[in-house]
Amino acid sequence: MKVLQAKSAGFCYGVRRAVEMAEQTVEAGTPCVMLGPIIHNAHVVEEFARRGMGCVSSVEEVPEGCAVLIRSHGESRAVYQALEEKGIPVLDATCPNVSRIHDLVRKAEENGRIPVIIGRKSHPEVVATAGWCRGAIVLETAEELEKWLKQGENRYDLPITLVCQTTASKENWKKSVEIAKKLCTNAEIFDTMCSATYHRQAEAVSLAKECDAMIVIGDHASSNTRHLAELCEAECNNVVWIEQAAELPEHLLNGAACVGITAGASTPGWIIKEVKNKMSEEIMEIEESFKEMLEKSIKTLNTGDKVTCTVVNITPTELQVELGTKHTGYISETEFSDDPSVKMAEAVKIGDQLECVVQRVNDQDGIVTLSKKKLDANRNWEMIEEAQANKTVVEGYIKEQNKGGVVANVKGIRVFIPASQTGLRRNEPMDSLVGTTARMHITEVNRGRRRVVGSIRSVAAEERAAKAQAIWDNIEVDKHYTGTVKSLTSYGAFVDIGGVDGMVHISELSWSRIKHPSEVVSVGDTLDVYVIKYDPERKKISLGVKDRTVSPWQNFMDTCKVGDIVTVKIVKLMSFGAFAEIVPGVDGLIHISQIADHRVEKPEDELAEGQTVEVKITDINEETKKVSLSRRAALRDAEDEYDDED
């Protein structure tokens, strides 16, 4: 028979922490009582009672001279106030995850919001949480939440703060969140379900699917153990829920090739071991005391050890983490990251797992200080060295400028980028890079001197070369590109079409006659261009902008005819006359003899470039596409019209 035990079976962080606090108090000989069972396990509570730590149900029952141990489920604000008024010392074993929910509902009420708690109303954690505010609404299911929201006409607009306790299933919580988002216009939602509970439940379901029989170990008063059993029963036909090995039925093992074991968060390891011993028919008397069994499960830690820990509480200045030992771990904000842009409270959430290195162990106080930054730094140096060796691209934040270049932060490591490697033009200010993120190559690494040099220019050159090659591999005559004007000359404009510059000749920029490209385009403009011709060997591309699907001559022929009086613009003066633009792309000639109704020595005596005048179309040669114009005839027609009116 194969026996599979869930890795998550047994004490969770909050329960183990409470039991350890009780153990330390008993060992110190401090008179103390539990206010309610420290955990939902009668065997553990009885063991502590035998060793002198009894259990009371109210503040009034606390014996004189005794301290009080607050259980992992927590207590209401009224209980703390009553203990303070009586001067009773408090040892607070409230699970940090539960304390966080207390803070959320308290702050919600202080901010004028309505705390709504999803969980079993009679559960101690839910009762305690509701006791941290006056008007909490406690609902057990998503259906109850929907019904409550629909009871009042204006309830959808209420400012509610939604939290949950782990007696609510993951599915129930997920459905509650969906309803709140759908029906509420002012909902604040916090996922406060314990990740350890969720992982335990998920692992139990997975194990139940795999095994022929399942054993669920835990006190019958434990809600989380009851839910474990229910989840297993949905996946496996042979499930038993027991509190100790003596309750294990013999028939369970008959014909079962694979048996799975899971246990609730309040089940101590020695009970799980006892069950396994009986199953393997190697029953032995447990000689170790409760303390010895507990200490045996506690790992030791040393400075320099690499550990994986779980975030259980977040404050503005530090993280509290679970290490799976008797110690409480802390990561200060200064030891979280070398990157100044990283905000600790935003980077992690409760339940996240982090890899850290042990900095200091205080066995007396049970505290371990950890550093994520130092472990990350070592890995980041290795990444930087690999990037240099493999010539891979890394990304860094440009944080400052100095006289020789700029300084980037690449995963907490200082990288100097010389001015010549910034990729900026000679006169372009380097401070334009500060505050931006850049891609770069690592060109030099000296870990001993903590010196790293990088190059932005080389990455830009590689990327531009790759883009240019892609252009040349796919270029075709008449193919269109969206380009950016890079520079202007007297004869045209150079346009970047994605890694390659092409030239738009001045004659291709506009159908109208222009003297300089700046009349129609500026540096930085985006243009739709097409390829007129290209030479891969000489790496030259001629581009056009004018829409050749539209014929200026045809437009002229469609709108004008001989005898029409039209307004034209003088575009060029010659000794024999003046050229005038009739429509964009079509010019006509006003011969010197047709400029005025009197003799003209020089065209510039009567006309100026850019001037608009009225002329008469006197001739159109469709074959040569030449047009003759007469200002003289237009002037005469105007005089005749005036005389007729008289």
XYZ file of C-alpha atoms in Angstrom, residues 269 437 632:
3
model
C 2.595 16.828 13.877
C 14.509 53.374 -19.363
C -4.135 91.841 -71.258
